[in-house]
PDB file of C-alpha atoms in Angstrom:
ATOM      1  CA  UNK O   1       9.469 -10.123 156.852  1.00 57.00           C
ATOM      2  CA  UNK O   2       8.567  -7.767 159.705  1.00 65.00           C
ATOM      3  CA  UNK O   3      11.508  -5.382 159.162  1.00 66.00           C
ATOM      4  CA  UNK O   4      11.377  -2.498 156.673  1.00 64.00           C
ATOM      5  CA  UNK O   5      13.859  -2.604 153.780  1.00 63.00           C
ATOM      6  CA  UNK O   6      15.227   0.785 154.824  1.00 60.00           C
ATOM      7  CA  UNK O   7      16.156  -0.617 158.246  1.00 65.00           C
ATOM      8  CA  UNK O   8      17.719  -3.873 157.092  1.00 74.00           C
ATOM      9  CA  UNK O   9      19.548  -2.481 154.050  1.00 71.00           C
ATOM     10  CA  UNK O  10      22.771  -1.279 155.703  1.00 68.00           C
ATOM     11  CA  UNK O  11      23.037  -4.319 157.971  1.00 77.00           C
ATOM     12  CA  UNK O  12      22.722  -6.790 155.086  1.00 80.00           C
ATOM     13  CA  UNK O  13      25.230  -4.925 152.912  1.00 76.00           C
ATOM     14  CA  UNK O  14      27.812  -4.999 155.705  1.00 75.00           C
ATOM     15  CA  UNK O  15      27.319  -8.743 156.103  1.00 83.00           C
ATOM     16  CA  UNK O  16      27.654  -9.387 152.358  1.00 82.00           C
ATOM     17  CA  UNK O  17      30.804  -7.247 152.076  1.00 78.00           C
ATOM     18  CA  UNK O  18      32.494  -9.057 154.972  1.00 82.00           C
ATOM     19  CA  UNK O  19      31.459 -12.525 153.797  1.00 87.00           C
ATOM     20  CA  UNK O  20      32.583 -12.174 150.173  1.00 85.00           C
ATOM     21  CA  UNK O  21      35.540  -9.792 150.716  1.00 80.00           C
ATOM     22  CA  UNK O  22      34.241  -7.351 148.127  1.00 76.00           C
ATOM     23  CA  UNK O  23      36.272  -4.280 147.242  1.00 74.00           C
ATOM     24  CA  UNK O  24      34.667  -2.159 144.518  1.00 77.00           C
ATOM     25  CA  UNK O  25      30.884  -2.455 144.598  1.00 79.00           C
ATOM     26  CA  UNK O  26      28.133  -0.326 143.078  1.00 86.00           C
ATOM     27  CA  UNK O  27      24.730  -1.059 144.580  1.00 87.00           C
ATOM     28  CA  UNK O  28      21.583  -0.470 142.563  1.00 90.00           C
ATOM     29  CA  UNK O  29      18.350  -0.177 144.547  1.00 88.00           C
ATOM     30  CA  UNK O  30      14.844   1.200 144.163  1.00 87.00           C
ATOM     31  CA  UNK O  31      13.516   4.134 146.146  1.00 83.00           C
ATOM     32  CA  UNK O  32      11.900   1.981 148.836  1.00 76.00           C
ATOM     33  CA  UNK O  33      15.213   0.453 149.908  1.00 72.00           C
ATOM     34  CA  UNK O  34      17.224   3.401 151.137  1.00 74.00           C
ATOM     35  CA  UNK O  35      17.237   6.412 153.424  1.00 77.00           C
ATOM     36  CA  UNK O  36      19.790   9.168 154.001  1.00 78.00           C
ATOM     37  CA  UNK O  37      21.129   7.093 156.884  1.00 76.00           C
ATOM     38  CA  UNK O  38      21.583   4.078 154.587  1.00 78.00           C
ATOM     39  CA  UNK O  39      23.456   6.209 152.049  1.00 83.00           C
ATOM     40  CA  UNK O  40      25.793   7.418 154.792  1.00 80.00           C
ATOM     41  CA  UNK O  41      26.455   3.812 155.803  1.00 79.00           C
ATOM     42  CA  UNK O  42      27.417   3.064 152.195  1.00 81.00           C
ATOM     43  CA  UNK O  43      29.619   6.180 152.068  1.00 83.00           C
ATOM     44  CA  UNK O  44      31.333   5.101 155.287  1.00 81.00           C
ATOM     45  CA  UNK O  45      31.961   1.639 153.777  1.00 78.00           C
ATOM     46  CA  UNK O  46      33.346   3.281 150.596  1.00 80.00           C
ATOM     47  CA  UNK O  47      30.691   1.647 148.449  1.00 83.00           C
ATOM     48  CA  UNK O  48      29.123   3.144 145.345  1.00 89.00           C
ATOM     49  CA  UNK O  49      25.379   3.378 144.810  1.00 92.00           C
ATOM     50  CA  UNK O  50      22.770   4.202 142.185  1.00 94.00           C
ATOM     51  CA  UNK O  51      19.424   4.496 143.932  1.00 93.00           C
ATOM     52  CA  UNK O  52      15.943   5.749 143.184  1.00 93.00           C
ATOM     53  CA  UNK O  53      14.701   8.952 144.763  1.00 90.00           C
ATOM     54  CA  UNK O  54      11.269   9.525 146.313  1.00 88.00           C
ATOM     55  CA  UNK O  55      10.436  12.547 144.191  1.00 89.00           C
ATOM     56  CA  UNK O  56       7.432  13.677 146.218  1.00 85.00           C
ATOM     57  CA  UNK O  57       9.419  13.680 149.454  1.00 82.00           C
ATOM     58  CA  UNK O  58      11.878  16.249 148.095  1.00 83.00           C
ATOM     59  CA  UNK O  59      11.444  19.896 149.121  1.00 81.00           C
ATOM     60  CA  UNK O  60       9.338  21.929 146.677  1.00 83.00           C
ATOM     61  CA  UNK O  61      12.213  24.083 145.418  1.00 83.00           C
ATOM     62  CA  UNK O  62      14.310  20.986 144.746  1.00 85.00           C
ATOM     63  CA  UNK O  63      11.455  19.379 142.799  1.00 88.00           C
ATOM     64  CA  UNK O  64      11.261  22.525 140.690  1.00 88.00           C
ATOM     65  CA  UNK O  65      15.016  22.650 140.082  1.00 88.00           C
ATOM     66  CA  UNK O  66      15.247  19.023 139.012  1.00 90.00           C
ATOM     67  CA  UNK O  67      12.024  18.432 137.106  1.00 91.00           C
ATOM     68  CA  UNK O  68      10.438  21.633 135.835  1.00 90.00           C
ATOM     69  CA  UNK O  69      10.650  22.613 132.174  1.00 89.00           C
ATOM     70  CA  UNK O  70      12.459  19.527 130.914  1.00 92.00           C
ATOM     71  CA  UNK O  71      12.852  19.432 127.129  1.00 93.00           C
ATOM     72  CA  UNK O  72      13.844  16.133 125.422  1.00 92.00           C
ATOM     73  CA  UNK O  73      15.702  18.143 122.747  1.00 92.00           C
ATOM     74  CA  UNK O  74      18.079  19.451 125.401  1.00 93.00           C
ATOM     75  CA  UNK O  75      18.554  16.078 127.136  1.00 94.00           C
ATOM     76  CA  UNK O  76      20.715  13.036 126.415  1.00 94.00           C
ATOM     77  CA  UNK O  77      18.947  10.150 124.668  1.00 93.00           C
ATOM     78  CA  UNK O  78      18.817   6.787 126.457  1.00 92.00           C
ATOM     79  CA  UNK O  79      16.553   5.189 123.856  1.00 89.00           C
ATOM     80  CA  UNK O  80      13.766   6.286 121.500  1.00 89.00           C
ATOM     81  CA  UNK O  81      11.416   7.170 124.354  1.00 91.00           C
ATOM     82  CA  UNK O  82      13.688   7.972 127.311  1.00 93.00           C
ATOM     83  CA  UNK O  83      15.855  11.042 127.900  1.00 95.00           C
ATOM     84  CA  UNK O  84      18.098  12.111 130.754  1.00 95.00           C
ATOM     85  CA  UNK O  85      20.093  14.973 132.243  1.00 95.00           C
ATOM     86  CA  UNK O  86      22.205  15.362 135.369  1.00 94.00           C
ATOM     87  CA  UNK O  87      22.632  17.834 138.225  1.00 93.00           C
ATOM     88  CA  UNK O  88      25.720  18.047 140.432  1.00 92.00           C
ATOM     89  CA  UNK O  89      24.859  18.720 144.060  1.00 89.00           C
ATOM     90  CA  UNK O  90      28.012  20.832 144.409  1.00 86.00           C
ATOM     91  CA  UNK O  91      26.432  23.361 142.013  1.00 85.00           C
ATOM     92  CA  UNK O  92      23.496  23.989 144.349  1.00 82.00           C
ATOM     93  CA  UNK O  93      23.729  26.807 146.879  1.00 80.00           C
ATOM     94  CA  UNK O  94      25.033  26.167 150.403  1.00 78.00           C
ATOM     95  CA  UNK O  95      21.583  26.975 151.808  1.00 78.00           C
ATOM     96  CA  UNK O  96      19.924  24.488 149.479  1.00 75.00           C
ATOM     97  CA  UNK O  97      22.423  21.765 150.422  1.00 77.00           C
ATOM     98  CA  UNK O  98      21.812  22.452 154.103  1.00 76.00           C
ATOM     99  CA  UNK O  99      18.030  22.545 153.737  1.00 74.00           C
ATOM    100  CA  UNK O 100      17.801  19.541 151.422  1.00 75.00           C
ATOM    101  CA  UNK O 101      20.341  17.190 152.940  1.00 76.00           C
ATOM    102  CA  UNK O 102      22.273  18.125 156.041  1.00 74.00           C
ATOM    103  CA  UNK O 103      19.342  18.959 158.319  1.00 73.00           C
ATOM    104  CA  UNK O 104      17.612  15.682 157.442  1.00 71.00           C
ATOM    105  CA  UNK O 105      20.840  13.657 157.744  1.00 69.00           C
ATOM    106  CA  UNK O 106      21.766  15.159 161.094  1.00 68.00           C
ATOM    107  CA  UNK O 107      18.282  14.467 162.429  1.00 65.00           C
ATOM    108  CA  UNK O 108      18.728  10.794 161.538  1.00 59.00           C
ATOM    109  CA  UNK O 109      22.296  10.843 162.845  1.00 57.00           C
ATOM    110  CA  UNK O 110      21.085  11.837 166.312  1.00 55.00           C
ATOM    111  CA  UNK O 111      18.874   8.746 166.330  1.00 57.00           C
ATOM    112  CA  UNK O 112      21.477   6.400 164.820  1.00 55.00           C
ATOM    113  CA  UNK O 113      24.912   7.984 165.218  1.00 53.00           C
ATOM    114  CA  UNK O 114      27.757   7.191 162.845  1.00 56.00           C
ATOM    115  CA  UNK O 115      30.681   8.130 165.098  1.00 51.00           C
ATOM    116  CA  UNK O 116      33.392   8.104 162.419  1.00 68.00           C
ATOM    117  CA  UNK O 117      31.693  10.806 160.327  1.00 74.00           C
ATOM    118  CA  UNK O 118      31.727  14.428 161.431  1.00 78.00           C
ATOM    119  CA  UNK O 119      29.655  17.177 159.808  1.00 78.00           C
ATOM    120  CA  UNK O 120      32.363  18.354 157.312  1.00 82.00           C
ATOM    121  CA  UNK O 121      32.832  14.737 156.163  1.00 83.00           C
ATOM    122  CA  UNK O 122      29.089  14.285 155.688  1.00 81.00           C
ATOM    123  CA  UNK O 123      28.895  17.577 153.795  1.00 82.00           C
ATOM    124  CA  UNK O 124      31.680  16.490 151.452  1.00 85.00           C
ATOM    125  CA  UNK O 125      29.944  13.181 150.751  1.00 85.00           C
ATOM    126  CA  UNK O 126      26.727  15.051 149.941  1.00 86.00           C
ATOM    127  CA  UNK O 127      28.518  17.434 147.559  1.00 87.00           C
ATOM    128  CA  UNK O 128      29.976  14.483 145.638  1.00 90.00           C
ATOM    129  CA  UNK O 129      26.515  13.228 144.708  1.00 92.00           C
ATOM    130  CA  UNK O 130      24.793  13.646 141.355  1.00 94.00           C
ATOM    131  CA  UNK O 131      21.128  13.507 140.419  1.00 94.00           C
ATOM    132  CA  UNK O 132      20.016  11.916 137.137  1.00 96.00           C
ATOM    133  CA  UNK O 133      16.556  12.944 135.956  1.00 95.00           C
ATOM    134  CA  UNK O 134      14.797  10.764 133.356  1.00 96.00           C
ATOM    135  CA  UNK O 135      11.843  11.754 131.177  1.00 95.00           C
ATOM    136  CA  UNK O 136       9.609   9.545 129.030  1.00 94.00           C
ATOM    137  CA  UNK O 137       7.405  11.885 126.908  1.00 94.00           C
ATOM    138  CA  UNK O 138       5.009   9.055 125.983  1.00 94.00           C
ATOM    139  CA  UNK O 139       4.354   8.221 129.641  1.00 93.00           C
ATOM    140  CA  UNK O 140       4.095  11.934 130.384  1.00 91.00           C
ATOM    141  CA  UNK O 141       1.291  12.387 127.845  1.00 90.00           C
ATOM    142  CA  UNK O 142      -0.496   9.207 128.912  1.00 91.00           C
ATOM    143  CA  UNK O 143      -0.410  10.253 132.574  1.00 88.00           C
ATOM    144  CA  UNK O 144      -1.905  13.653 131.756  1.00 85.00           C
ATOM    145  CA  UNK O 145      -4.803  11.921 129.996  1.00 84.00           C
ATOM    146  CA  UNK O 146      -5.355   9.619 132.971  1.00 83.00           C
ATOM    147  CA  UNK O 147      -5.399  12.614 135.314  1.00 80.00           C
ATOM    148  CA  UNK O 148      -8.364  14.130 133.462  1.00 82.00           C
ATOM    149  CA  UNK O 149     -10.245  10.855 133.927  1.00 81.00           C
ATOM    150  CA  UNK O 150      -9.099  10.718 137.553  1.00 78.00           C
ATOM    151  CA  UNK O 151     -10.397  14.247 138.099  1.00 80.00           C
ATOM    152  CA  UNK O 152     -13.881  13.199 136.955  1.00 81.00           C
ATOM    153  CA  UNK O 153     -13.813  10.208 139.327  1.00 78.00           C
ATOM    154  CA  UNK O 154     -13.013  12.479 142.304  1.00 77.00           C
ATOM    155  CA  UNK O 155     -15.730  14.956 141.341  1.00 79.00           C
ATOM    156  CA  UNK O 156     -18.272  12.123 141.171  1.00 79.00           C
ATOM    157  CA  UNK O 157     -17.134  10.776 144.531  1.00 74.00           C
ATOM    158  CA  UNK O 158     -17.483  14.204 146.094  1.00 75.00           C
ATOM    159  CA  UNK O 159     -21.000  14.482 144.689  1.00 76.00           C
ATOM    160  CA  UNK O 160     -22.190  11.053 145.792  1.00 74.00           C
ATOM    161  CA  UNK O 161     -20.053  10.168 148.861  1.00 70.00           C
ATOM    162  CA  UNK O 162     -20.850  11.250 152.415  1.00 69.00           C
ATOM    163  CA  UNK O 163     -18.455  13.530 154.291  1.00 65.00           C
ATOM    164  CA  UNK O 164     -18.002  10.835 156.928  1.00 65.00           C
ATOM    165  CA  UNK O 165     -16.454   8.459 154.366  1.00 63.00           C
ATOM    166  CA  UNK O 166     -13.925  11.108 153.342  1.00 58.00           C
ATOM    167  CA  UNK O 167     -12.852  11.669 156.941  1.00 58.00           C
ATOM    168  CA  UNK O 168     -12.546   8.000 157.922  1.00 55.00           C
ATOM    169  CA  UNK O 169     -10.744   6.451 154.973  1.00 56.00           C
ATOM    170  CA  UNK O 170     -10.579   7.321 151.311  1.00 53.00           C
ATOM    171  CA  UNK O 171      -7.767   6.826 148.825  1.00 57.00           C
ATOM    172  CA  UNK O 172      -8.578  10.110 147.077  1.00 63.00           C
ATOM    173  CA  UNK O 173      -8.568  12.196 150.264  1.00 66.00           C
ATOM    174  CA  UNK O 174      -5.242  13.888 149.574  1.00 69.00           C
ATOM    175  CA  UNK O 175      -6.797  15.631 146.549  1.00 72.00           C
ATOM    176  CA  UNK O 176      -9.738  16.979 148.541  1.00 74.00           C
ATOM    177  CA  UNK O 177      -9.962  19.927 150.922  1.00 75.00           C
ATOM    178  CA  UNK O 178     -12.606  21.110 153.390  1.00 73.00           C
ATOM    179  CA  UNK O 179     -12.727  24.939 153.187  1.00 76.00           C
ATOM    180  CA  UNK O 180     -15.646  25.184 155.608  1.00 71.00           C
ATOM    181  CA  UNK O 181     -14.519  22.225 157.697  1.00 67.00           C
ATOM    182  CA  UNK O 182     -17.506  20.141 156.573  1.00 71.00           C
ATOM    183  CA  UNK O 183     -18.072  19.982 152.815  1.00 74.00           C
ATOM    184  CA  UNK O 184     -15.355  18.421 150.619  1.00 73.00           C
ATOM    185  CA  UNK O 185     -14.254  19.988 147.346  1.00 77.00           C
ATOM    186  CA  UNK O 186     -11.600  19.114 144.773  1.00 77.00           C
ATOM    187  CA  UNK O 187      -8.162  20.606 145.489  1.00 74.00           C
ATOM    188  CA  UNK O 188      -7.437  21.724 141.931  1.00 75.00           C
ATOM    189  CA  UNK O 189      -4.023  23.151 142.827  1.00 79.00           C
ATOM    190  CA  UNK O 190      -2.769  19.938 144.414  1.00 77.00           C
ATOM    191  CA  UNK O 191      -4.031  17.782 141.571  1.00 77.00           C
ATOM    192  CA  UNK O 192      -2.442  20.101 138.998  1.00 79.00           C
ATOM    193  CA  UNK O 193       0.831  19.931 140.957  1.00 82.00           C
ATOM    194  CA  UNK O 194       1.065  16.233 140.111  1.00 85.00           C
ATOM    195  CA  UNK O 195       1.884  17.231 136.530  1.00 88.00           C
ATOM    196  CA  UNK O 196       5.452  17.979 137.608  1.00 90.00           C
ATOM    197  CA  UNK O 197       6.076  14.239 138.129  1.00 90.00           C
ATOM    198  CA  UNK O 198       4.515  12.992 134.886  1.00 91.00           C
ATOM    199  CA  UNK O 199       6.770  10.557 133.012  1.00 92.00           C
ATOM    200  CA  UNK O 200       9.753  11.261 135.270  1.00 94.00           C
ATOM    201  CA  UNK O 201      11.954   9.347 137.674  1.00 93.00           C
ATOM    202  CA  UNK O 202      15.106  10.420 139.495  1.00 94.00           C
ATOM    203  CA  UNK O 203      18.274   8.618 140.576  1.00 95.00           C
ATOM    204  CA  UNK O 204      21.090   9.714 142.873  1.00 94.00           C
ATOM    205  CA  UNK O 205      24.645   8.373 142.809  1.00 95.00           C
ATOM    206  CA  UNK O 206      28.054   8.920 144.367  1.00 93.00           C
ATOM    207  CA  UNK O 207      29.901   7.078 141.583  1.00 93.00           C
ATOM    208  CA  UNK O 208      32.091   9.507 139.648  1.00 91.00           C
ATOM    209  CA  UNK O 209      32.648   7.444 136.500  1.00 90.00           C
ATOM    210  CA  UNK O 210      29.074   6.436 135.704  1.00 93.00           C
ATOM    211  CA  UNK O 211      27.202   8.391 133.017  1.00 94.00           C
ATOM    212  CA  UNK O 212      23.484   9.178 133.281  1.00 94.00           C
ATOM    213  CA  UNK O 213      22.635   6.829 130.380  1.00 94.00           C
ATOM    214  CA  UNK O 214      24.560   3.951 132.009  1.00 94.00           C
ATOM    215  CA  UNK O 215      22.926   4.590 135.379  1.00 93.00           C
ATOM    216  CA  UNK O 216      19.477   4.504 133.807  1.00 92.00           C
ATOM    217  CA  UNK O 217      20.169   1.174 132.124  1.00 91.00           C
ATOM    218  CA  UNK O 218      21.570  -0.326 135.327  1.00 91.00           C
ATOM    219  CA  UNK O 219      18.493   0.818 137.231  1.00 92.00           C
ATOM    220  CA  UNK O 220      16.138  -0.676 134.636  1.00 89.00           C
ATOM    221  CA  UNK O 221      17.694  -4.120 135.202  1.00 89.00           C
ATOM    222  CA  UNK O 222      15.891  -4.140 138.566  1.00 88.00           C
ATOM    223  CA  UNK O 223      12.782  -5.122 136.618  1.00 85.00           C
ATOM    224  CA  UNK O 224      14.509  -8.365 135.602  1.00 86.00           C
ATOM    225  CA  UNK O 225      15.501  -9.071 139.207  1.00 84.00           C
ATOM    226  CA  UNK O 226      11.972  -8.398 140.481  1.00 84.00           C
ATOM    227  CA  UNK O 227      10.567 -10.690 137.799  1.00 84.00           C
ATOM    228  CA  UNK O 228      13.004 -13.404 138.915  1.00 81.00           C
ATOM    229  CA  UNK O 229      11.883 -13.046 142.531  1.00 78.00           C
ATOM    230  CA  UNK O 230       8.234 -13.320 141.507  1.00 78.00           C
ATOM    231  CA  UNK O 231       8.991 -16.507 139.546  1.00 77.00           C
ATOM    232  CA  UNK O 232      10.927 -17.948 142.473  1.00 74.00           C
ATOM    233  CA  UNK O 233       8.198 -17.152 144.986  1.00 71.00           C
ATOM    234  CA  UNK O 234       5.559 -18.738 142.757  1.00 71.00           C
ATOM    235  CA  UNK O 235       7.553 -21.992 142.755  1.00 65.00           C
ATOM    236  CA  UNK O 236       8.251 -22.083 146.477  1.00 60.00           C
ATOM    237  CA  UNK O 237       4.923 -22.246 148.294  1.00 63.00           C
ATOM    238  CA  UNK O 238       5.638 -22.634 152.002  1.00 60.00           C
ATOM    239  CA  UNK O 239       2.646 -23.555 154.115  1.00 63.00           C
ATOM    240  CA  UNK O 240       2.274 -22.249 157.711  1.00 68.00           C
ATOM    241  CA  UNK O 241       3.820 -25.127 159.663  1.00 73.00           C
ATOM    242  CA  UNK O 242       5.113 -24.085 163.084  1.00 80.00           C
ATOM    243  CA  UNK O 243       8.718 -24.978 163.979  1.00 82.00           C
ATOM    244  CA  UNK O 244      10.679 -23.682 166.959  1.00 84.00           C
ATOM    245  CA  UNK O 245      14.270 -24.628 166.173  1.00 89.00           C
ATOM    246  CA  UNK O 246      16.452 -23.274 163.411  1.00 90.00           C
ATOM    247  CA  UNK O 247      17.376 -26.778 162.218  1.00 91.00           C
ATOM    248  CA  UNK O 248      13.730 -27.715 161.592  1.00 88.00           C
ATOM    249  CA  UNK O 249      12.922 -24.364 159.959  1.00 86.00           C
ATOM    250  CA  UNK O 250      15.796 -24.827 157.532  1.00 88.00           C
ATOM    251  CA  UNK O 251      14.719 -28.407 156.817  1.00 88.00           C
ATOM    252  CA  UNK O 252      11.130 -27.349 156.148  1.00 83.00           C
ATOM    253  CA  UNK O 253      12.144 -24.635 153.662  1.00 82.00           C
ATOM    254  CA  UNK O 254      14.578 -27.054 151.997  1.00 84.00           C
ATOM    255  CA  UNK O 255      11.867 -29.686 151.538  1.00 81.00           C
ATOM    256  CA  UNK O 256       9.450 -27.093 150.108  1.00 77.00           C
ATOM    257  CA  UNK O 257      12.135 -25.897 147.708  1.00 75.00           C
ATOM    258  CA  UNK O 258      12.728 -29.476 146.455  1.00 73.00           C
TER     259      UNK O 258
END
């Protein structure tokens, strides 16, 4: 409970693989579960993955390459409202691959070294990846409408909220700038830049034989899993009783589960 998913991900996968003697595995995970380091751990273990990508954390030129100017007519249909296309990392320039992946991976590798993987091996793993970009035009249009409403909310907050409140804590602060260092004003450019992400989500995979449509459907099954976890947690209500031995902790959870 006090460990981030990104940190625990690789460790848990290793334990599961050893316990159940798994050979071919394709892991599906949302964008909060993984980091470049986690993907390298999976590569090292020869495991496949289909994982969500934090779109806003990508470099600006990569965001443009993947998500700008998408046209549903030129994309593959997943269903009536969802379309997809793919990009092979190997087709990007060497500079882009270095800027987008290798520098970030090597920074993490210095903190948490993976001794069996040298730089050429890492580079080859990166070049084997594919990005799948998904577009839902209905969500895209709805999000644009919400942004206009959102823009009015920010303008009202600027008009009626003190500067001190903006500096201390405010959920809208990232869309506000202080040109004179004192008075807040709406950052029109930053707010307009959000349009690039409307109705889109991105996956990355190292699995050669999975098509974009299949990957999208696999990823959407995470909703079912999350719903199952919510149902399970609503049934198991564990009260804060303090135990200090593993045997009693296990017994307490078991009794609550019954």
